[in-house]
């Protein structure tokens, strides 16, 4: 889930270029007849799903609880393996190349735990987005700090850098966690219910931020959301899921 990679000098360089392979296909995420089930579960979680997501587009995935939306994201990142079918992401074959794909991707997980007593500051939370690349004990260099400041500005949290995350509003916390995903400038951005607990105004603001950042980074974005308004206005494709299947694409 990285937008940076260490070069020979150990300094992070931007890896947000589309990998060479399959560039000509124009397809960032391809699922072909994919079915899967969770370990020890009798029922399939996804049944015969086929989907194409083009580079530099925003795809909205919607559908009721248990439809398979989160499962689809977990397959794309290789956290879950397909039982049948083919998955290619950013030109890589999944789940074989999961590590490479995660290096180039950012994932906002559903219901990411937020605690009212959390004392980490906005700056620290966003910096954590660089931790796996830096190692937890390596101090941030100027380029890293620049990326952190950029991400905080992109989500509109300037001025709140030193505030503990626990005292921020739900919408501000959501922005901070979004910044943590964006700080590595991922080529592929997967956001699972980024509007949960936001009011209509907050949904509008976060939708605008997602659209702005996507255009700036030229990233491919997949948003999973029950709340289709107003993000649907920015979507190039809307995928409707139900009972483990794709039941509509428009
Ligand atoms: N860890 C798990 N173990 C077993 N089954 C699971 C697991 N996670 C999800 N499932 C099952 O897989 C199916 C799809 O679940 P998934 O979480 O993908 O749905 P969703 O569309 O994201 O729902 P929601 O809107 O509630 O987040 C459901 O039937 C669910 O019960
Ligand atoms: Mg889900």
PDB file of C-alpha atoms and ligand atoms in Angstrom:
ATOM      1  CA  UNK A   1       0.000   0.000   0.000  1.00  0.00           C
ATOM      2  CA  UNK A   2       2.783   2.323  -0.922  1.00  0.00           C
ATOM      3  CA  UNK A   3       3.242   5.312  -3.115  1.00  0.00           C
ATOM      4  CA  UNK A   4       6.940   5.417  -2.347  1.00  0.00           C
ATOM      5  CA  UNK A   5       9.781   2.972  -2.697  1.00  0.00           C
ATOM      6  CA  UNK A   6      13.325   3.206  -1.383  1.00  0.00           C
ATOM      7  CA  UNK A   7      15.874   3.986  -4.027  1.00  0.00           C
ATOM      8  CA  UNK A   8      19.551   3.062  -3.780  1.00  0.00           C
ATOM      9  CA  UNK A   9      20.152   5.916  -1.357  1.00  0.00           C
ATOM     10  CA  UNK A  10      17.312   4.738   0.859  1.00  0.00           C
ATOM     11  CA  UNK A  11      15.290   7.807   0.063  1.00  0.00           C
ATOM     12  CA  UNK A  12      11.666   7.461  -0.873  1.00  0.00           C
ATOM     13  CA  UNK A  13      10.965   8.101  -4.503  1.00  0.00           C
ATOM     14  CA  UNK A  14       7.586   8.483  -6.036  1.00  0.00           C
ATOM     15  CA  UNK A  15       6.456   5.193  -7.574  1.00  0.00           C
ATOM     16  CA  UNK A  16       3.122   6.461  -8.745  1.00  0.00           C
ATOM     17  CA  UNK A  17       3.818   5.590 -12.328  1.00  0.00           C
ATOM     18  CA  UNK A  18       1.704   2.953 -13.939  1.00  0.00           C
ATOM     19  CA  UNK A  19       3.712  -0.271 -14.254  1.00  0.00           C
ATOM     20  CA  UNK A  20       4.796  -0.992 -17.823  1.00  0.00           C
ATOM     21  CA  UNK A  21       2.936  -4.223 -18.199  1.00  0.00           C
ATOM     22  CA  UNK A  22      -0.613  -4.091 -19.516  1.00  0.00           C
ATOM     23  CA  UNK A  23      -0.547  -0.318 -19.831  1.00  0.00           C
ATOM     24  CA  UNK A  24      -2.032  -0.666 -23.240  1.00  0.00           C
ATOM     25  CA  UNK A  25      -5.048  -2.469 -21.799  1.00  0.00           C
ATOM     26  CA  UNK A  26      -6.109   0.733 -20.040  1.00  0.00           C
ATOM     27  CA  UNK A  27      -7.563  -1.434 -17.303  1.00  0.00           C
ATOM     28  CA  UNK A  28      -6.280  -0.889 -13.768  1.00  0.00           C
ATOM     29  CA  UNK A  29      -8.387  -3.593 -12.128  1.00  0.00           C
ATOM     30  CA  UNK A  30      -9.713  -6.640 -13.910  1.00  0.00           C
ATOM     31  CA  UNK A  31     -11.773  -9.421 -12.397  1.00  0.00           C
ATOM     32  CA  UNK A  32     -12.918 -12.188 -14.673  1.00  0.00           C
ATOM     33  CA  UNK A  33     -15.440 -14.777 -13.440  1.00  0.00           C
ATOM     34  CA  UNK A  34     -14.169 -14.553  -9.881  1.00  0.00           C
ATOM     35  CA  UNK A  35     -15.727 -16.559  -7.073  1.00  0.00           C
ATOM     36  CA  UNK A  36     -14.492 -16.824  -3.513  1.00  0.00           C
ATOM     37  CA  UNK A  37     -15.451 -17.910  -0.017  1.00  0.00           C
ATOM     38  CA  UNK A  38     -13.997 -17.116   3.387  1.00  0.00           C
ATOM     39  CA  UNK A  39     -12.070 -19.908   5.082  1.00  0.00           C
ATOM     40  CA  UNK A  40     -14.380 -22.249   7.007  1.00  0.00           C
ATOM     41  CA  UNK A  41     -17.451 -20.615   5.480  1.00  0.00           C
ATOM     42  CA  UNK A  42     -19.881 -22.874   3.637  1.00  0.00           C
ATOM     43  CA  UNK A  43     -21.345 -20.105   1.527  1.00  0.00           C
ATOM     44  CA  UNK A  44     -19.528 -18.233  -1.263  1.00  0.00           C
ATOM     45  CA  UNK A  45     -18.973 -14.543  -0.565  1.00  0.00           C
ATOM     46  CA  UNK A  46     -18.591 -13.642  -4.258  1.00  0.00           C
ATOM     47  CA  UNK A  47     -20.068 -15.560  -7.167  1.00  0.00           C
ATOM     48  CA  UNK A  48     -18.827 -15.250 -10.737  1.00  0.00           C
ATOM     49  CA  UNK A  49     -17.904 -11.569 -10.548  1.00  0.00           C
ATOM     50  CA  UNK A  50     -16.471  -9.834 -13.617  1.00  0.00           C
ATOM     51  CA  UNK A  51     -15.448  -6.187 -13.555  1.00  0.00           C
ATOM     52  CA  UNK A  52     -13.167  -3.780 -15.404  1.00  0.00           C
ATOM     53  CA  UNK A  53     -11.973  -0.541 -13.824  1.00  0.00           C
ATOM     54  CA  UNK A  54     -10.091   1.781 -16.173  1.00  0.00           C
ATOM     55  CA  UNK A  55      -7.047   3.815 -15.098  1.00  0.00           C
ATOM     56  CA  UNK A  56      -7.686   7.327 -13.760  1.00  0.00           C
ATOM     57  CA  UNK A  57     -11.350   6.747 -13.081  1.00  0.00           C
ATOM     58  CA  UNK A  58     -13.572   6.752 -10.022  1.00  0.00           C
ATOM     59  CA  UNK A  59     -15.760   3.699  -9.527  1.00  0.00           C
ATOM     60  CA  UNK A  60     -18.506   3.604  -6.928  1.00  0.00           C
ATOM     61  CA  UNK A  61     -19.515   0.213  -5.557  1.00  0.00           C
ATOM     62  CA  UNK A  62     -22.815   0.107  -3.762  1.00  0.00           C
ATOM     63  CA  UNK A  63     -25.273  -2.462  -2.446  1.00  0.00           C
ATOM     64  CA  UNK A  64     -26.848  -3.713   0.790  1.00  0.00           C
ATOM     65  CA  UNK A  65     -25.087  -5.245   3.815  1.00  0.00           C
ATOM     66  CA  UNK A  66     -23.423  -8.547   3.021  1.00  0.00           C
ATOM     67  CA  UNK A  67     -23.465  -7.886  -0.738  1.00  0.00           C
ATOM     68  CA  UNK A  68     -19.727  -8.613  -1.032  1.00  0.00           C
ATOM     69  CA  UNK A  69     -18.375  -5.050  -1.397  1.00  0.00           C
ATOM     70  CA  UNK A  70     -15.594  -5.343   1.177  1.00  0.00           C
ATOM     71  CA  UNK A  71     -14.813  -8.857  -0.075  1.00  0.00           C
ATOM     72  CA  UNK A  72     -14.227  -7.403  -3.540  1.00  0.00           C
ATOM     73  CA  UNK A  73     -11.680  -4.892  -2.171  1.00  0.00           C
ATOM     74  CA  UNK A  74      -9.923  -7.630  -0.181  1.00  0.00           C
ATOM     75  CA  UNK A  75      -9.591  -9.692  -3.357  1.00  0.00           C
ATOM     76  CA  UNK A  76      -8.178  -6.728  -5.275  1.00  0.00           C
ATOM     77  CA  UNK A  77      -5.433  -6.321  -2.654  1.00  0.00           C
ATOM     78  CA  UNK A  78      -4.833 -10.059  -2.301  1.00  0.00           C
ATOM     79  CA  UNK A  79      -5.957 -10.354   1.306  1.00  0.00           C
ATOM     80  CA  UNK A  80      -8.380 -12.997   0.094  1.00  0.00           C
ATOM     81  CA  UNK A  81      -7.734 -15.495  -2.685  1.00  0.00           C
ATOM     82  CA  UNK A  82     -10.092 -16.302  -5.527  1.00  0.00           C
ATOM     83  CA  UNK A  83     -11.335 -19.890  -5.725  1.00  0.00           C
ATOM     84  CA  UNK A  84     -11.998 -19.477  -9.424  1.00  0.00           C
ATOM     85  CA  UNK A  85     -11.365 -16.782 -12.009  1.00  0.00           C
ATOM     86  CA  UNK A  86      -8.607 -14.301 -12.850  1.00  0.00           C
ATOM     87  CA  UNK A  87      -7.633 -11.029 -11.137  1.00  0.00           C
ATOM     88  CA  UNK A  88      -5.156  -8.509 -12.559  1.00  0.00           C
ATOM     89  CA  UNK A  89      -4.392  -5.244 -10.777  1.00  0.00           C
ATOM     90  CA  UNK A  90      -2.118  -2.459 -12.128  1.00  0.00           C
ATOM     91  CA  UNK A  91      -0.733  -4.961 -14.610  1.00  0.00           C
ATOM     92  CA  UNK A  92       0.059  -7.545 -11.929  1.00  0.00           C
ATOM     93  CA  UNK A  93      -1.392 -10.996 -11.482  1.00  0.00           C
ATOM     94  CA  UNK A  94      -3.178 -11.500  -8.189  1.00  0.00           C
ATOM     95  CA  UNK A  95      -2.801 -12.875  -5.614  1.00  0.00           C
ATOM     96  CA  UNK A  96       0.774 -13.771  -6.683  1.00  0.00           C
ATOM     97  CA  UNK A  97       1.905 -10.137  -6.884  1.00  0.00           C
ATOM     98  CA  UNK A  98      -0.019  -8.906  -3.826  1.00  0.00           C
ATOM     99  CA  UNK A  99       3.018  -7.242  -2.298  1.00  0.00           C
ATOM    100  CA  UNK A 100       3.737  -5.155  -5.372  1.00  0.00           C
ATOM    101  CA  UNK A 101       0.112  -4.124  -5.709  1.00  0.00           C
ATOM    102  CA  UNK A 102      -0.127  -3.152  -2.038  1.00  0.00           C
ATOM    103  CA  UNK A 103       3.034  -1.052  -2.433  1.00  0.00           C
ATOM    104  CA  UNK A 104       1.224   0.993  -5.062  1.00  0.00           C
ATOM    105  CA  UNK A 105      -2.140   1.126  -3.292  1.00  0.00           C
ATOM    106  CA  UNK A 106      -3.838   2.898  -0.425  1.00  0.00           C
ATOM    107  CA  UNK A 107      -6.665   1.235   1.505  1.00  0.00           C
ATOM    108  CA  UNK A 108      -9.068   2.923   3.906  1.00  0.00           C
ATOM    109  CA  UNK A 109     -10.639   0.047   5.781  1.00  0.00           C
ATOM    110  CA  UNK A 110     -14.290   0.012   6.767  1.00  0.00           C
ATOM    111  CA  UNK A 111     -14.999   1.151  10.341  1.00  0.00           C
ATOM    112  CA  UNK A 112     -11.405   1.946  11.055  1.00  0.00           C
ATOM    113  CA  UNK A 113     -11.255   2.126  14.832  1.00  0.00           C
ATOM    114  CA  UNK A 114     -11.476   5.632  16.205  1.00  0.00           C
ATOM    115  CA  UNK A 115     -11.186   6.215  19.897  1.00  0.00           C
ATOM    116  CA  UNK A 116     -12.338   9.349  21.725  1.00  0.00           C
ATOM    117  CA  UNK A 117      -9.278   8.925  23.968  1.00  0.00           C
ATOM    118  CA  UNK A 118      -6.789   8.597  21.135  1.00  0.00           C
ATOM    119  CA  UNK A 119      -3.878  10.912  21.893  1.00  0.00           C
ATOM    120  CA  UNK A 120      -1.975  10.607  18.603  1.00  0.00           C
ATOM    121  CA  UNK A 121      -1.976  13.938  16.826  1.00  0.00           C
ATOM    122  CA  UNK A 122      -3.160  14.503  13.266  1.00  0.00           C
ATOM    123  CA  UNK A 123       0.500  14.838  12.225  1.00  0.00           C
ATOM    124  CA  UNK A 124       1.381  11.508  13.857  1.00  0.00           C
ATOM    125  CA  UNK A 125      -1.635   9.673  12.412  1.00  0.00           C
ATOM    126  CA  UNK A 126      -0.906  10.871   8.886  1.00  0.00           C
ATOM    127  CA  UNK A 127       2.811  10.092   9.308  1.00  0.00           C
ATOM    128  CA  UNK A 128       1.835   6.507  10.176  1.00  0.00           C
ATOM    129  CA  UNK A 129       0.907   6.154   6.527  1.00  0.00           C
ATOM    130  CA  UNK A 130       4.659   6.201   5.850  1.00  0.00           C
ATOM    131  CA  UNK A 131       5.620   3.880   8.718  1.00  0.00           C
ATOM    132  CA  UNK A 132       5.800   0.598   6.812  1.00  0.00           C
ATOM    133  CA  UNK A 133       8.000   2.229   4.207  1.00  0.00           C
ATOM    134  CA  UNK A 134      10.228   4.004   6.700  1.00  0.00           C
ATOM    135  CA  UNK A 135      10.159   1.448   9.479  1.00  0.00           C
ATOM    136  CA  UNK A 136       8.485   2.520  12.734  1.00  0.00           C
ATOM    137  CA  UNK A 137      11.652   3.888  14.338  1.00  0.00           C
ATOM    138  CA  UNK A 138      13.162   5.796  11.414  1.00  0.00           C
ATOM    139  CA  UNK A 139      12.606   9.539  11.646  1.00  0.00           C
ATOM    140  CA  UNK A 140      10.882  11.280   8.761  1.00  0.00           C
ATOM    141  CA  UNK A 141      13.101  13.220   6.397  1.00  0.00           C
ATOM    142  CA  UNK A 142      12.192  16.538   4.791  1.00  0.00           C
ATOM    143  CA  UNK A 143      10.623  14.852   1.771  1.00  0.00           C
ATOM    144  CA  UNK A 144       8.421  12.701   4.018  1.00  0.00           C
ATOM    145  CA  UNK A 145       7.354  15.758   6.012  1.00  0.00           C
ATOM    146  CA  UNK A 146       6.517  17.512   2.768  1.00  0.00           C
ATOM    147  CA  UNK A 147       4.262  14.589   1.804  1.00  0.00           C
ATOM    148  CA  UNK A 148       2.600  14.638   5.240  1.00  0.00           C
ATOM    149  CA  UNK A 149       1.967  18.377   4.998  1.00  0.00           C
ATOM    150  CA  UNK A 150       0.625  17.937   1.466  1.00  0.00           C
ATOM    151  CA  UNK A 151      -1.821  15.217   2.588  1.00  0.00           C
ATOM    152  CA  UNK A 152      -3.019  17.264   5.569  1.00  0.00           C
ATOM    153  CA  UNK A 153      -3.596  20.248   3.298  1.00  0.00           C
ATOM    154  CA  UNK A 154      -5.329  18.107   0.677  1.00  0.00           C
ATOM    155  CA  UNK A 155      -7.974  17.005   3.198  1.00  0.00           C
ATOM    156  CA  UNK A 156      -8.343  20.507   4.666  1.00  0.00           C
ATOM    157  CA  UNK A 157      -6.912  19.854   8.125  1.00  0.00           C
ATOM    158  CA  UNK A 158      -4.273  22.584   8.091  1.00  0.00           C
ATOM    159  CA  UNK A 159      -4.002  24.198  11.517  1.00  0.00           C
ATOM    160  CA  UNK A 160      -5.052  21.012  13.321  1.00  0.00           C
ATOM    161  CA  UNK A 161      -1.713  19.199  12.905  1.00  0.00           C
ATOM    162  CA  UNK A 162      -0.929  19.067  16.630  1.00  0.00           C
ATOM    163  CA  UNK A 163      -4.465  18.256  17.817  1.00  0.00           C
ATOM    164  CA  UNK A 164      -5.005  14.782  19.295  1.00  0.00           C
ATOM    165  CA  UNK A 165      -7.210  12.803  16.924  1.00  0.00           C
ATOM    166  CA  UNK A 166      -9.549  11.838  19.803  1.00  0.00           C
ATOM    167  CA  UNK A 167     -10.825  15.372  20.251  1.00  0.00           C
ATOM    168  CA  UNK A 168     -11.651  15.944  16.583  1.00  0.00           C
ATOM    169  CA  UNK A 169     -15.140  15.640  15.147  1.00  0.00           C
ATOM    170  CA  UNK A 170     -16.106  12.488  13.260  1.00  0.00           C
ATOM    171  CA  UNK A 171     -15.693  14.293   9.954  1.00  0.00           C
ATOM    172  CA  UNK A 172     -12.270  15.653  10.879  1.00  0.00           C
ATOM    173  CA  UNK A 173     -11.143  12.192  11.996  1.00  0.00           C
ATOM    174  CA  UNK A 174     -12.358  10.785   8.697  1.00  0.00           C
ATOM    175  CA  UNK A 175     -10.260  13.364   6.878  1.00  0.00           C
ATOM    176  CA  UNK A 176      -7.196  12.496   8.947  1.00  0.00           C
ATOM    177  CA  UNK A 177      -7.538   8.790   8.110  1.00  0.00           C
ATOM    178  CA  UNK A 178      -8.041   9.689   4.467  1.00  0.00           C
ATOM    179  CA  UNK A 179      -4.831  11.767   4.602  1.00  0.00           C
ATOM    180  CA  UNK A 180      -3.032   8.748   6.048  1.00  0.00           C
ATOM    181  CA  UNK A 181      -4.070   6.787   2.956  1.00  0.00           C
ATOM    182  CA  UNK A 182      -3.106   9.597   0.580  1.00  0.00           C
ATOM    183  CA  UNK A 183       0.290  10.467   2.072  1.00  0.00           C
ATOM    184  CA  UNK A 184       2.080   7.930  -0.129  1.00  0.00           C
ATOM    185  CA  UNK A 185       0.282   9.200  -3.232  1.00  0.00           C
ATOM    186  CA  UNK A 186      -1.068   5.776  -4.192  1.00  0.00           C
ATOM    187  CA  UNK A 187      -1.704   4.744  -7.765  1.00  0.00           C
ATOM    188  CA  UNK A 188      -4.766   2.795  -6.670  1.00  0.00           C
ATOM    189  CA  UNK A 189      -6.970   4.107  -3.863  1.00  0.00           C
ATOM    190  CA  UNK A 190      -9.588   1.861  -2.253  1.00  0.00           C
ATOM    191  CA  UNK A 191     -11.974   3.505   0.209  1.00  0.00           C
ATOM    192  CA  UNK A 192     -14.424   1.334   2.126  1.00  0.00           C
ATOM    193  CA  UNK A 193     -17.346   3.378   3.480  1.00  0.00           C
ATOM    194  CA  UNK A 194     -15.426   6.677   3.770  1.00  0.00           C
ATOM    195  CA  UNK A 195     -18.669   8.532   4.535  1.00  0.00           C
ATOM    196  CA  UNK A 196     -19.841   6.468   7.501  1.00  0.00           C
ATOM    197  CA  UNK A 197     -20.892   8.744  10.356  1.00  0.00           C
ATOM    198  CA  UNK A 198     -20.718  11.874   8.207  1.00  0.00           C
ATOM    199  CA  UNK A 199     -23.586  14.305   7.745  1.00  0.00           C
ATOM    200  CA  UNK A 200     -24.592  15.427   4.231  1.00  0.00           C
ATOM    201  CA  UNK A 201     -22.224  18.413   4.368  1.00  0.00           C
ATOM    202  CA  UNK A 202     -19.336  16.166   5.430  1.00  0.00           C
ATOM    203  CA  UNK A 203     -20.130  13.698   2.641  1.00  0.00           C
ATOM    204  CA  UNK A 204     -20.088  16.531   0.144  1.00  0.00           C
ATOM    205  CA  UNK A 205     -16.734  17.846   1.374  1.00  0.00           C
ATOM    206  CA  UNK A 206     -15.076  14.418   1.457  1.00  0.00           C
ATOM    207  CA  UNK A 207     -16.467  13.632  -2.022  1.00  0.00           C
ATOM    208  CA  UNK A 208     -14.917  16.818  -3.374  1.00  0.00           C
ATOM    209  CA  UNK A 209     -11.607  16.014  -1.697  1.00  0.00           C
ATOM    210  CA  UNK A 210     -11.574  12.490  -3.157  1.00  0.00           C
ATOM    211  CA  UNK A 211     -12.271  13.854  -6.631  1.00  0.00           C
ATOM    212  CA  UNK A 212      -9.654  16.636  -6.357  1.00  0.00           C
ATOM    213  CA  UNK A 213      -6.931  14.338  -5.092  1.00  0.00           C
ATOM    214  CA  UNK A 214      -7.708  11.674  -7.666  1.00  0.00           C
ATOM    215  CA  UNK A 215      -7.271  14.202 -10.460  1.00  0.00           C
ATOM    216  CA  UNK A 216      -4.105  15.623  -8.949  1.00  0.00           C
ATOM    217  CA  UNK A 217      -2.489  12.215  -8.406  1.00  0.00           C
ATOM    218  CA  UNK A 218      -3.984  10.696 -11.575  1.00  0.00           C
ATOM    219  CA  UNK A 219      -4.980   7.737  -9.443  1.00  0.00           C
ATOM    220  CA  UNK A 220      -7.613   5.089  -9.941  1.00  0.00           C
ATOM    221  CA  UNK A 221     -10.168   5.207  -7.144  1.00  0.00           C
ATOM    222  CA  UNK A 222     -12.730   2.653  -5.992  1.00  0.00           C
ATOM    223  CA  UNK A 223     -15.174   3.870  -3.365  1.00  0.00           C
ATOM    224  CA  UNK A 224     -17.469   1.463  -1.553  1.00  0.00           C
ATOM    225  CA  UNK A 225     -20.445   3.280  -0.074  1.00  0.00           C
ATOM    226  CA  UNK A 226     -24.045   2.853   0.968  1.00  0.00           C
ATOM    227  CA  UNK A 227     -24.428   6.607   0.711  1.00  0.00           C
ATOM    228  CA  UNK A 228     -24.295   7.153  -3.013  1.00  0.00           C
ATOM    229  CA  UNK A 229     -24.996  10.877  -2.812  1.00  0.00           C
ATOM    230  CA  UNK A 230     -23.078  13.031  -3.602  1.00  0.00           C
ATOM    231  CA  UNK A 231     -20.097  10.828  -4.581  1.00  0.00           C
ATOM    232  CA  UNK A 232     -22.149   9.419  -7.460  1.00  0.00           C
ATOM    233  CA  UNK A 233     -21.780  12.793  -9.203  1.00  0.00           C
ATOM    234  CA  UNK A 234     -18.026  12.162  -9.485  1.00  0.00           C
ATOM    235  CA  UNK A 235     -18.274   8.496 -10.452  1.00  0.00           C
ATOM    236  CA  UNK A 236     -17.308   7.289 -13.935  1.00  0.00           C
ATOM    237  CA  UNK A 237     -18.869   3.924 -13.184  1.00  0.00           C
ATOM    238  CA  UNK A 238     -21.414   2.704 -10.628  1.00  0.00           C
ATOM    239  CA  UNK A 239     -21.405  -0.977  -9.715  1.00  0.00           C
ATOM    240  CA  UNK A 240     -24.329  -2.424  -7.811  1.00  0.00           C
ATOM    241  CA  UNK A 241     -23.824  -5.620  -5.832  1.00  0.00           C
ATOM    242  CA  UNK A 242     -26.219  -7.959  -4.132  1.00  0.00           C
ATOM    243  CA  UNK A 243     -25.788 -11.385  -2.521  1.00  0.00           C
ATOM    244  CA  UNK A 244     -22.223 -11.784  -3.773  1.00  0.00           C
ATOM    245  CA  UNK A 245     -22.978 -10.837  -7.362  1.00  0.00           C
ATOM    246  CA  UNK A 246     -22.734  -7.745  -9.533  1.00  0.00           C
ATOM    247  CA  UNK A 247     -26.320  -6.984 -10.441  1.00  0.00           C
ATOM    248  CA  UNK A 248     -25.806  -3.734 -12.328  1.00  0.00           C
ATOM    249  CA  UNK A 249     -23.104  -1.566 -13.914  1.00  0.00           C
ATOM    250  CA  UNK A 250     -23.800   1.887 -15.266  1.00  0.00           C
TER     251      UNK A 250
HETATM  252  N1  LIG B   1     -14.388 -12.812   7.876  1.00  0.00           N
HETATM  253  C1  LIG B   1     -15.434 -13.422   7.343  1.00  0.00           C
HETATM  254  N2  LIG B   1     -15.647 -14.750   7.540  1.00  0.00           N
HETATM  255  C2  LIG B   1     -16.688 -15.377   6.987  1.00  0.00           C
HETATM  256  N3  LIG B   1     -17.609 -14.777   6.198  1.00  0.00           N
HETATM  257  C3  LIG B   1     -17.454 -13.462   5.980  1.00  0.00           C
HETATM  258  C4  LIG B   1     -16.370 -12.713   6.522  1.00  0.00           C
HETATM  259  N4  LIG B   1     -16.481 -11.429   6.114  1.00  0.00           N
HETATM  260  C5  LIG B   1     -17.586 -11.376   5.356  1.00  0.00           C
HETATM  261  N5  LIG B   1     -18.163 -12.583   5.260  1.00  0.00           N
HETATM  262  C6  LIG B   1     -19.362 -12.913   4.490  1.00  0.00           C
HETATM  263  O1  LIG B   1     -19.143 -12.596   3.133  1.00  0.00           O
HETATM  264  C7  LIG B   1     -20.290 -11.979   2.554  1.00  0.00           C
HETATM  265  C8  LIG B   1     -19.925 -10.605   1.998  1.00  0.00           C
HETATM  266  O2  LIG B   1     -19.499  -9.789   3.071  1.00  0.00           O
HETATM  267  P1  LIG B   1     -18.874  -8.327   2.858  1.00  0.00           P
HETATM  268  O3  LIG B   1     -18.262  -7.937   4.146  1.00  0.00           O
HETATM  269  O4  LIG B   1     -18.041  -8.357   1.671  1.00  0.00           O
HETATM  270  O5  LIG B   1     -20.195  -7.491   2.581  1.00  0.00           O
HETATM  271  P2  LIG B   1     -20.357  -5.917   2.397  1.00  0.00           P
HETATM  272  O6  LIG B   1     -21.090  -5.711   1.118  1.00  0.00           O
HETATM  273  O7  LIG B   1     -19.055  -5.256   2.561  1.00  0.00           O
HETATM  274  O8  LIG B   1     -21.339  -5.567   3.600  1.00  0.00           O
HETATM  275  P3  LIG B   1     -21.437  -4.226   4.524  1.00  0.00           P
HETATM  276  O9  LIG B   1     -22.231  -3.248   3.739  1.00  0.00           O
HETATM  277  O10 LIG B   1     -22.173  -4.700   5.725  1.00  0.00           O
HETATM  278  O11 LIG B   1     -20.061  -3.779   4.838  1.00  0.00           O
HETATM  279  C9  LIG B   1     -21.351 -11.938   3.658  1.00  0.00           C
HETATM  280  O12 LIG B   1     -22.197 -13.029   3.490  1.00  0.00           O
HETATM  281  C10 LIG B   1     -20.543 -12.073   4.927  1.00  0.00           C
HETATM  282  O13 LIG B   1     -21.291 -12.741   5.911  1.00  0.00           O
HETATM  283 MG1  LIG B   2     -18.278  -3.946   3.927  1.00  0.00          MG
END
